[in-house]
Short mmCIF file of C-alpha atoms in Angstrom, two decimals:
data_model
loop_
_atom_site.label_atom_id
_atom_site.label_comp_id
_atom_site.label_asym_id
_atom_site.label_seq_id
_atom_site.Cartn_x
_atom_site.Cartn_y
_atom_site.Cartn_z
CA MET R 1 246.34 300.13 -3.19
CA PRO R 2 244.94 299.14 -6.62
CA ASP R 3 242.06 296.75 -6.84
CA THR R 4 244.06 294.64 -9.06
CA ALA R 5 246.02 291.49 -8.06
CA PRO R 6 248.55 292.99 -6.01
CA ALA R 7 252.47 292.25 -6.49
CA PRO R 8 254.01 290.08 -3.57
CA VAL R 9 255.00 291.57 -0.43
CA LEU R 10 258.50 291.94 0.17
CA ARG R 11 259.94 289.51 2.45
CA ALA R 12 263.64 288.30 3.59
CA ASP R 13 263.28 284.63 3.21
CA ARG R 14 265.28 284.24 -0.17
CA THR R 15 269.20 284.01 0.40
CA GLY R 16 270.68 286.53 -1.59
CA SER R 17 267.98 288.95 -1.85
CA PHE R 18 268.37 292.58 -0.85
CA PRO R 19 265.93 292.08 1.91
CA HIS R 20 267.91 289.08 3.28
CA GLY R 21 271.00 291.25 3.16
CA VAL R 22 269.29 293.95 5.35
CA LEU R 23 268.17 291.65 8.10
CA ALA R 24 271.46 289.14 7.96
CA GLU R 25 274.18 291.67 7.49
CA ARG R 26 273.01 295.22 8.08
CA HIS R 27 271.12 294.87 11.43
CA PRO R 28 273.99 293.01 13.09
CA ALA R 29 276.22 295.56 11.77
CA ILE R 30 274.01 298.38 13.31
CA ILE R 31 273.99 296.43 16.67
CA ARG R 32 277.72 296.34 16.62
CA GLN R 33 277.97 300.01 15.63
CA VAL R 34 275.26 300.98 18.57
CA ARG R 35 277.44 298.85 21.01
CA GLU R 36 280.49 300.52 20.45
CA SER R 37 279.41 303.99 19.93
CA THR R 38 278.07 304.51 23.57
CA PRO R 39 279.50 303.31 26.82
CA TYR R 40 276.58 301.27 27.73
CA ASP R 41 276.44 299.24 30.96
CA PRO R 42 276.85 295.53 31.10
CA ASP R 43 273.32 295.00 31.05
CA ARG R 44 272.56 296.98 28.23
CA ARG R 45 275.62 295.17 26.31
CA ARG R 46 274.33 291.70 27.26
CA ALA R 47 270.81 292.78 25.87
CA LEU R 48 272.43 293.89 22.48
CA ASP R 49 274.30 290.75 22.29
CA ALA R 50 271.35 289.13 22.67
CA LEU R 51 269.43 290.89 20.14
CA LEU R 52 272.22 290.12 17.67
CA GLU R 53 271.94 286.42 18.44
CA ASN R 54 267.85 286.66 18.31
CA CYS R 55 267.53 288.85 14.99
CA THR R 56 269.85 286.52 12.82
CA GLN R 57 269.13 283.31 14.32
CA GLY R 58 265.85 283.37 16.48
CA VAL R 59 262.29 284.24 16.09
CA VAL R 60 260.38 287.30 16.77
CA GLU R 61 259.86 287.83 20.62
CA PRO R 62 257.07 289.70 22.32
CA LEU R 63 257.49 292.87 24.03
CA PRO R 64 257.40 293.17 27.83
CA ALA R 65 254.20 293.53 29.57
CA ASP R 66 255.06 296.91 30.78
CA ALA R 67 256.23 298.13 27.34
CA PRO R 68 254.26 301.53 26.85
CA ASP R 69 253.34 300.91 23.31
CA LEU R 70 252.63 297.24 23.72
CA SER R 71 248.76 297.79 22.76
CA ARG R 72 250.18 299.66 19.67
CA TRP R 73 252.20 297.05 18.54
CA ARG R 74 249.60 294.44 19.11
CA HIS R 75 247.29 296.38 16.96
CA TRP R 76 250.22 296.62 14.19
CA GLY R 77 250.40 292.62 14.13
CA LEU R 78 252.61 291.51 16.89
CA ASP R 79 250.48 289.01 18.43
CA THR R 80 250.27 287.44 14.69
CA HIS R 81 254.07 287.66 14.03
CA ALA R 82 255.53 286.65 17.31
CA GLY R 83 257.10 283.41 17.28
CA HIS R 84 257.99 283.43 13.53
CA SER R 85 261.45 284.00 12.01
CA TRP R 86 262.29 287.39 11.25
CA PHE R 87 263.18 286.30 7.81
CA ASP R 88 259.79 285.04 6.89
CA LEU R 89 257.44 288.14 8.08
CA PRO R 90 257.05 291.00 5.66
CA TRP R 91 260.15 292.92 5.35
CA LEU R 92 258.75 296.31 6.36
CA TRP R 93 257.34 294.72 9.52
CA SER R 94 260.49 293.01 10.38
CA GLU R 95 262.99 295.98 9.76
CA SER R 96 260.52 298.39 11.95
CA TYR R 97 260.21 295.65 14.81
CA PHE R 98 264.12 295.28 14.83
CA TYR R 99 264.64 298.83 15.72
CA ARG R 100 261.84 298.71 18.31
CA GLN R 101 263.64 295.87 20.03
CA LEU R 102 266.89 297.53 19.61
CA LEU R 103 265.44 300.42 21.70
CA GLN R 104 264.08 298.09 24.06
CA ALA R 105 267.76 296.64 24.60
CA VAL R 106 269.35 299.86 25.21
CA GLY R 107 266.57 300.92 27.71
CA TYR R 108 265.07 303.86 25.73
CA PHE R 109 261.75 303.03 26.87
CA THR R 110 262.63 301.99 30.45
CA PRO R 111 262.60 304.54 33.42
CA GLY R 112 266.31 304.82 34.54
CA PRO R 113 269.44 306.52 33.27
CA TRP R 114 269.14 305.49 29.68
CA HIS R 115 265.65 306.33 29.02
CA GLY R 116 265.26 308.55 25.97
CA ILE R 117 268.90 308.19 25.17
CA ASP R 118 269.11 308.13 21.35
CA PRO R 119 271.43 304.89 20.39
CA PHE R 120 272.22 306.54 17.03
CA ARG R 121 273.01 310.25 18.26
CA PRO R 122 276.88 309.84 18.05
CA ALA R 123 276.39 309.13 14.29
CA LYS R 124 273.86 311.67 13.84
CA LEU R 125 276.23 314.37 15.28
CA ALA R 126 279.04 313.24 13.35
CA GLU R 127 277.16 313.57 10.20
CA LEU R 128 276.27 317.12 11.06
CA ASP R 129 279.87 317.87 11.66
CA ALA R 130 281.23 316.08 8.64
CA PRO R 131 283.50 318.13 6.14
CA GLN R 132 280.90 317.55 3.45
CA THR R 133 278.14 319.12 5.46
CA HIS R 134 280.56 322.61 5.75
CA GLU R 135 281.08 322.21 2.01
CA GLU R 136 277.27 322.06 1.23
CA LEU R 137 276.48 324.81 3.69
CA ALA R 138 279.26 327.02 2.23
CA ALA R 139 277.70 326.23 -1.45
CA LEU R 140 274.42 328.31 -0.27
CA ASP R 141 276.65 331.65 -0.42
CA ALA R 142 276.80 331.01 -4.35
CA LEU R 143 273.40 330.05 -4.67
CA ALA R 144 272.36 333.50 -3.16
CA ASP R 145 273.40 335.09 -6.66
CA ARG R 146 271.14 333.15 -8.67
CA SER R 147 267.72 333.78 -9.60
CA ALA R 148 264.47 333.07 -7.32
CA ASP R 149 263.50 330.11 -9.46
CA GLU R 150 267.01 328.75 -9.83
CA ARG R 151 267.43 328.78 -6.17
CA THR R 152 264.08 327.00 -5.67
CA HIS R 153 265.15 324.44 -8.18
CA ALA R 154 268.52 323.84 -6.92
CA LEU R 155 267.03 323.35 -3.32
CA LEU R 156 264.36 320.81 -4.49
CA HIS R 157 267.23 318.62 -6.19
CA GLY R 158 269.41 319.26 -2.57
CA SER R 159 266.29 317.71 -0.91
CA LEU R 160 266.07 314.97 -3.25
CA TRP R 161 269.84 313.73 -3.51
CA GLY R 162 270.51 314.68 -0.08
CA ASN R 163 269.17 311.46 0.72
CA ARG R 164 272.09 309.62 -0.08
CA ALA R 165 273.51 310.69 3.12
CA ASP R 166 271.28 307.99 4.91
CA LEU R 167 273.52 306.48 7.58
CA GLY R 168 271.86 303.06 7.51
CA PHE R 169 272.61 302.81 3.63
CA ARG R 170 276.05 303.66 4.15
CA LEU R 171 276.55 300.85 6.48
CA SER R 172 275.91 298.55 3.48
CA ALA R 173 277.03 300.61 0.52
CA GLU R 174 280.38 302.02 1.13
CA GLY R 175 280.75 305.18 -0.83
CA ALA R 176 277.18 305.67 -1.52
CA ASP R 177 277.42 309.34 -0.51
CA THR R 178 280.09 310.10 -2.97
CA ARG R 179 278.74 308.63 -6.07
CA ASP R 180 278.15 310.98 -9.05
CA ALA R 181 274.42 311.82 -9.49
CA ALA R 182 274.88 311.96 -13.19
CA PRO R 183 272.30 309.20 -14.08
CA GLY R 184 269.77 311.78 -12.93
CA LEU R 185 266.23 311.25 -12.57
CA LEU R 186 264.18 308.33 -13.91
CA ALA R 187 260.89 310.22 -13.43
CA ASP R 188 260.72 314.01 -13.26
CA ASP R 189 257.18 315.42 -12.12
CA SER R 190 258.59 318.64 -10.82
CA ASP R 191 256.64 320.77 -13.05
CA THR R 192 253.27 319.35 -11.71
CA LEU R 193 254.84 319.77 -8.05
CA TRP R 194 255.22 323.61 -8.40
CA SER R 195 251.72 323.72 -10.05
CA LEU R 196 250.30 322.62 -6.71
CA LEU R 197 252.20 325.24 -5.06
CA PRO R 198 251.42 328.57 -6.81
CA PRO R 199 252.46 331.79 -4.72
CA SER R 200 249.50 331.93 -2.24
CA GLY R 201 248.68 333.36 1.20
CA THR R 202 247.07 329.82 2.27
CA ASN R 203 249.19 326.71 1.11
CA THR R 204 249.92 324.37 3.40
CA LEU R 205 252.95 321.84 2.97
CA CYS R 206 252.94 318.59 4.83
CA LEU R 207 256.62 317.19 4.67
CA VAL R 208 257.34 313.76 5.91
CA ALA R 209 261.14 313.82 6.51
CA ASP R 210 263.33 310.69 6.32
CA ASN R 211 266.84 311.03 7.55
CA ALA R 212 268.61 313.58 9.81
CA GLY R 213 271.77 315.30 9.38
CA ARG R 214 272.87 316.14 5.64
CA GLU R 215 269.45 315.10 4.52
CA LEU R 216 267.38 317.00 6.97
CA ILE R 217 269.23 320.28 6.39
CA PRO R 218 268.23 320.58 2.64
CA ASP R 219 264.89 319.62 3.66
CA LEU R 220 264.52 322.48 5.96
CA LEU R 221 266.41 324.70 3.80
CA LEU R 222 263.62 323.87 0.86
CA ILE R 223 261.19 324.60 3.63
CA ALA R 224 262.52 328.04 4.08
CA ASP R 225 262.63 328.94 0.35
CA LEU R 226 258.97 327.89 0.12
CA LEU R 227 257.97 330.07 2.90
CA ASP R 228 260.14 333.18 1.87
CA ARG R 229 258.73 332.88 -1.69
CA GLY R 230 255.26 332.83 -0.59
CA ARG R 231 254.53 329.29 -1.96
CA VAL R 232 253.89 327.92 1.41
CA ALA R 233 251.85 329.88 4.25
CA ARG R 234 252.47 327.07 6.61
CA ALA R 235 254.79 324.08 6.92
CA VAL R 236 254.17 320.96 9.04
CA LEU R 237 257.28 318.76 9.32
CA HIS R 238 256.51 315.07 9.88
CA VAL R 239 259.37 313.45 11.91
CA LYS R 240 259.68 310.09 13.79
CA PRO R 241 258.56 309.80 17.42
CA HIS R 242 261.48 308.17 18.46
CA PRO R 243 264.94 307.13 16.88
CA TYR R 244 264.14 304.74 14.03
CA TYR R 245 266.04 303.07 11.15
CA VAL R 246 269.52 304.62 12.40
CA SER R 247 269.37 308.16 10.82
CA ASP R 248 265.47 308.88 10.67
CA ALA R 249 264.85 312.59 11.99
CA THR R 250 263.15 313.10 15.37
CA THR R 251 262.46 316.42 16.92
CA ALA R 252 265.88 316.31 18.78
CA ASP R 253 267.31 315.87 15.15
CA VAL R 254 265.32 319.09 13.90
CA LEU R 255 266.67 321.16 16.66
CA ASP R 256 270.26 319.73 16.14
CA ALA R 257 270.13 320.85 12.46
CA LEU R 258 268.73 324.16 13.22
CA ARG R 259 271.56 324.74 15.66
CA ARG R 260 273.93 323.55 13.01
CA LEU R 261 272.58 326.11 10.46
CA THR R 262 272.40 329.25 13.03
CA SER R 263 275.93 328.71 13.94
CA ALA R 264 277.18 328.38 10.21
CA PRO R 265 278.69 331.46 8.54
CA GLY R 266 277.04 333.25 5.77
CA THR R 267 273.75 332.45 3.78
CA ALA R 268 273.43 329.25 5.68
CA ALA R 269 273.16 331.04 9.11
CA ALA R 270 270.19 333.35 7.49
CA TYR R 271 268.25 330.22 6.32
CA GLY R 272 268.68 329.01 10.01
CA ARG R 273 267.37 332.09 11.76
CA ARG R 274 264.29 332.56 9.33
CA LEU R 275 263.48 328.80 10.21
CA TRP R 276 264.02 329.70 13.75
CA THR R 277 261.51 332.45 13.69
CA ALA R 278 259.22 330.27 11.51
CA MET R 279 258.91 327.83 14.21
CA THR R 280 258.63 330.34 17.04
CA ASP R 281 255.65 332.26 15.03
CA GLY R 282 254.00 328.79 14.03
CA ARG R 283 254.55 328.97 10.50
CA LEU R 284 256.82 325.86 10.63
CA THR R 285 255.36 323.23 13.30
CA VAL R 286 256.93 319.64 13.73
CA ARG R 287 254.62 316.67 14.07
CA ALA R 288 255.61 313.23 15.68
CA HIS R 289 252.60 310.93 15.05
CA PRO R 290 253.00 307.41 16.40
CA PHE R 291 252.09 306.04 12.77
CA SER R 292 255.31 307.53 11.45
CA ALA R 293 257.40 304.77 12.96
CA ALA R 294 254.59 301.92 12.34
CA PRO R 295 255.56 298.98 10.32
CA LEU R 296 252.61 299.47 7.84
CA PRO R 297 252.00 301.11 4.84
CA TYR R 298 250.43 304.43 4.47
CA ALA R 299 247.42 303.09 3.03
CA GLU R 300 246.47 301.65 6.63
CA MET R 301 247.02 305.30 8.47
CA PRO R 302 244.67 306.31 11.27
CA ASP R 303 241.96 308.69 10.61
CA ASP R 304 243.54 311.51 12.43
CA LEU R 305 246.51 311.43 10.19
CA ARG R 306 244.39 311.00 7.19
CA ALA R 307 242.66 314.41 8.03
CA GLU R 308 245.84 316.05 8.29
CA PHE R 309 247.17 314.99 4.88
CA ALA R 310 243.60 315.73 3.58
CA ALA R 311 243.74 319.35 4.66
CA ALA R 312 247.39 320.07 3.21
CA THR R 313 247.50 321.77 -0.26
CA LEU R 314 250.51 318.95 -1.12
CA THR R 315 252.09 316.26 1.25
CA LEU R 316 255.71 315.81 0.10
CA VAL R 317 257.27 312.36 1.08
CA LYS R 318 260.85 312.01 1.55
CA GLY R 319 263.28 308.92 1.23
CA ASP R 320 263.27 305.49 0.36
CA LEU R 321 261.38 304.00 3.23
CA ASN R 322 258.52 306.43 3.21
CA TYR R 323 258.36 305.69 -0.36
CA ARG R 324 257.83 302.05 0.37
CA ARG R 325 255.03 302.82 2.56
CA LEU R 326 253.46 305.13 0.31
CA VAL R 327 253.03 302.80 -2.57
CA GLY R 328 253.40 299.56 -0.75
CA ASP R 329 256.23 297.37 0.10
CA ARG R 330 255.86 294.98 -2.70
CA ARG R 331 257.93 294.37 -5.89
CA TRP R 332 255.55 295.96 -8.32
CA PRO R 333 256.17 295.91 -12.10
CA PRO R 334 258.09 299.06 -12.42
CA THR R 335 255.53 300.15 -15.11
CA THR R 336 252.67 300.38 -12.48
CA PRO R 337 251.41 303.89 -12.32
CA PHE R 338 252.48 305.85 -9.36
CA ALA R 339 249.07 307.41 -9.47
CA ASP R 340 247.56 304.06 -9.38
CA LEU R 341 249.37 303.01 -6.36
CA THR R 342 248.68 306.33 -4.42
CA ALA R 343 244.97 306.73 -5.41
CA TYR R 344 243.90 306.06 -1.81
CA PHE R 345 246.03 308.99 -0.43
CA PRO R 346 243.82 311.87 0.82
CA GLY R 347 245.35 314.68 -1.25
CA PRO R 348 247.77 315.53 -3.76
CA VAL R 349 251.14 313.72 -2.73
CA ALA R 350 254.67 314.04 -4.30
CA ALA R 351 257.69 311.78 -3.67
CA LEU R 352 261.18 312.70 -3.59
CA ARG R 353 263.35 309.61 -3.57
CA THR R 354 266.55 308.03 -4.51
CA LEU R 355 266.28 304.40 -4.90
CA LYS R 356 267.66 302.31 -2.37
CA SER R 357 265.46 299.37 -2.22
CA GLU R 358 263.63 297.03 -4.61
CA VAL R 359 260.37 298.84 -4.66
CA VAL R 360 259.71 301.32 -7.54
CA CYS R 361 256.76 302.24 -9.99
CA GLY R 362 255.71 304.73 -12.65
CA LEU R 363 258.53 304.00 -15.04
CA ASP R 364 258.05 303.53 -18.63
CA ALA R 365 259.27 300.25 -20.18
CA ALA R 366 261.90 301.64 -22.34
CA THR R 367 263.64 303.03 -19.19
CA GLU R 368 263.23 299.76 -17.15
CA ALA R 369 264.75 297.87 -20.00
CA ALA R 370 267.79 300.13 -20.18
CA LEU R 371 268.46 300.21 -16.75
CA THR R 372 268.06 296.42 -16.53
CA ALA R 373 270.49 295.80 -19.57
CA ALA R 374 273.01 298.21 -18.02
CA GLU R 375 272.83 297.31 -14.26
CA GLY R 376 270.57 294.10 -13.85
CA ASP R 377 268.72 294.50 -10.90
CA ARG R 378 271.36 296.73 -9.15
CA TRP R 379 269.86 300.28 -10.49
CA ARG R 380 266.82 299.62 -7.76
CA THR R 381 268.96 299.60 -4.85
CA ALA R 382 272.48 301.57 -5.50
CA GLY R 383 271.06 305.13 -4.72
CA THR R 384 272.48 306.20 -8.03
CA HIS R 385 268.89 306.97 -9.51
CA ALA R 386 266.16 309.15 -8.42
CA LEU R 387 262.55 309.88 -8.78
CA ILE R 388 260.30 312.98 -8.45
CA GLN R 389 256.86 311.71 -8.67
CA VAL R 390 253.33 313.46 -8.20
CA ARG R 391 249.84 312.67 -7.89
CA ASP R 392 247.69 315.65 -8.04
#
């Protein structure tokens, strides 16, 4: 983070604010969705009901003494935050711990029949089988007739705008996935991005994934294209180590997406087969580092993860949550330079992100003024604007 006085950390303590709405409205909706989408036993249902009451009216409670990740969460601040209102803590921490407690409620980490069962899997599978997914995969056939540069450009933008398929976002923004992308990019550093990945036999790309389903598939298609064109010799796909933020991608979601591609007709299946081969021969690997689900900004990443990103030719960070973690979950003045907020990052880094939270940087003053005049503060959270930002 910059040495200048930082902007305030986002919290949910102000009624009517976007973070407050997430904790007060979106989280209860997620609990209800999970409760109804899987036939949990009475114990699990009671635990979900207790979490619903706790997260809206109670205080943060510690993890059980036998939780496998207790020491990790204590290192991440649990001892400091336990006993405080969810709404008074840093928003990033509260959100992340909510999902950890939801997994506790459904028995995800507890030995027994519900161990390892993803509570969000029904929604993720429905996303893969949605009519929109069929349409998007079919569109790849027409893309095959375009030039190589046009295909790459289209796949980059597919990866960018695919973020609007975020299931958690749609719970509180009806119709978000169907809005017109016409407002376009507020910042576009794609030329710099491509300059960092010239055709070469040695480039390594780290792609930090965000959501599963209709976002993960475009990410995989972009990786396949970069491998095919020789812009990348090796790709490392960073996913979450366990279910997180409703639709965040795990290794299981990567496999589901690959199976969806390989079972599709036409060009999509060819992409799927190439990705499948890339995984088997080691050109595409999947990484699920524990810090990928940490309630902290990437400025606090551990040394082993820092070394991985330092060794990459480029790290491509996808989505809104990862953007918040990349630049710091603070209400920065939107004109704060992206390069300043990512100066700590150990190598070249790019962000592909549609705006669905209040955090934003790297805009010019005229753009900010025009957006605010037209939309008030809603442009920050509506998912109708996007950024491609790069620090080389």
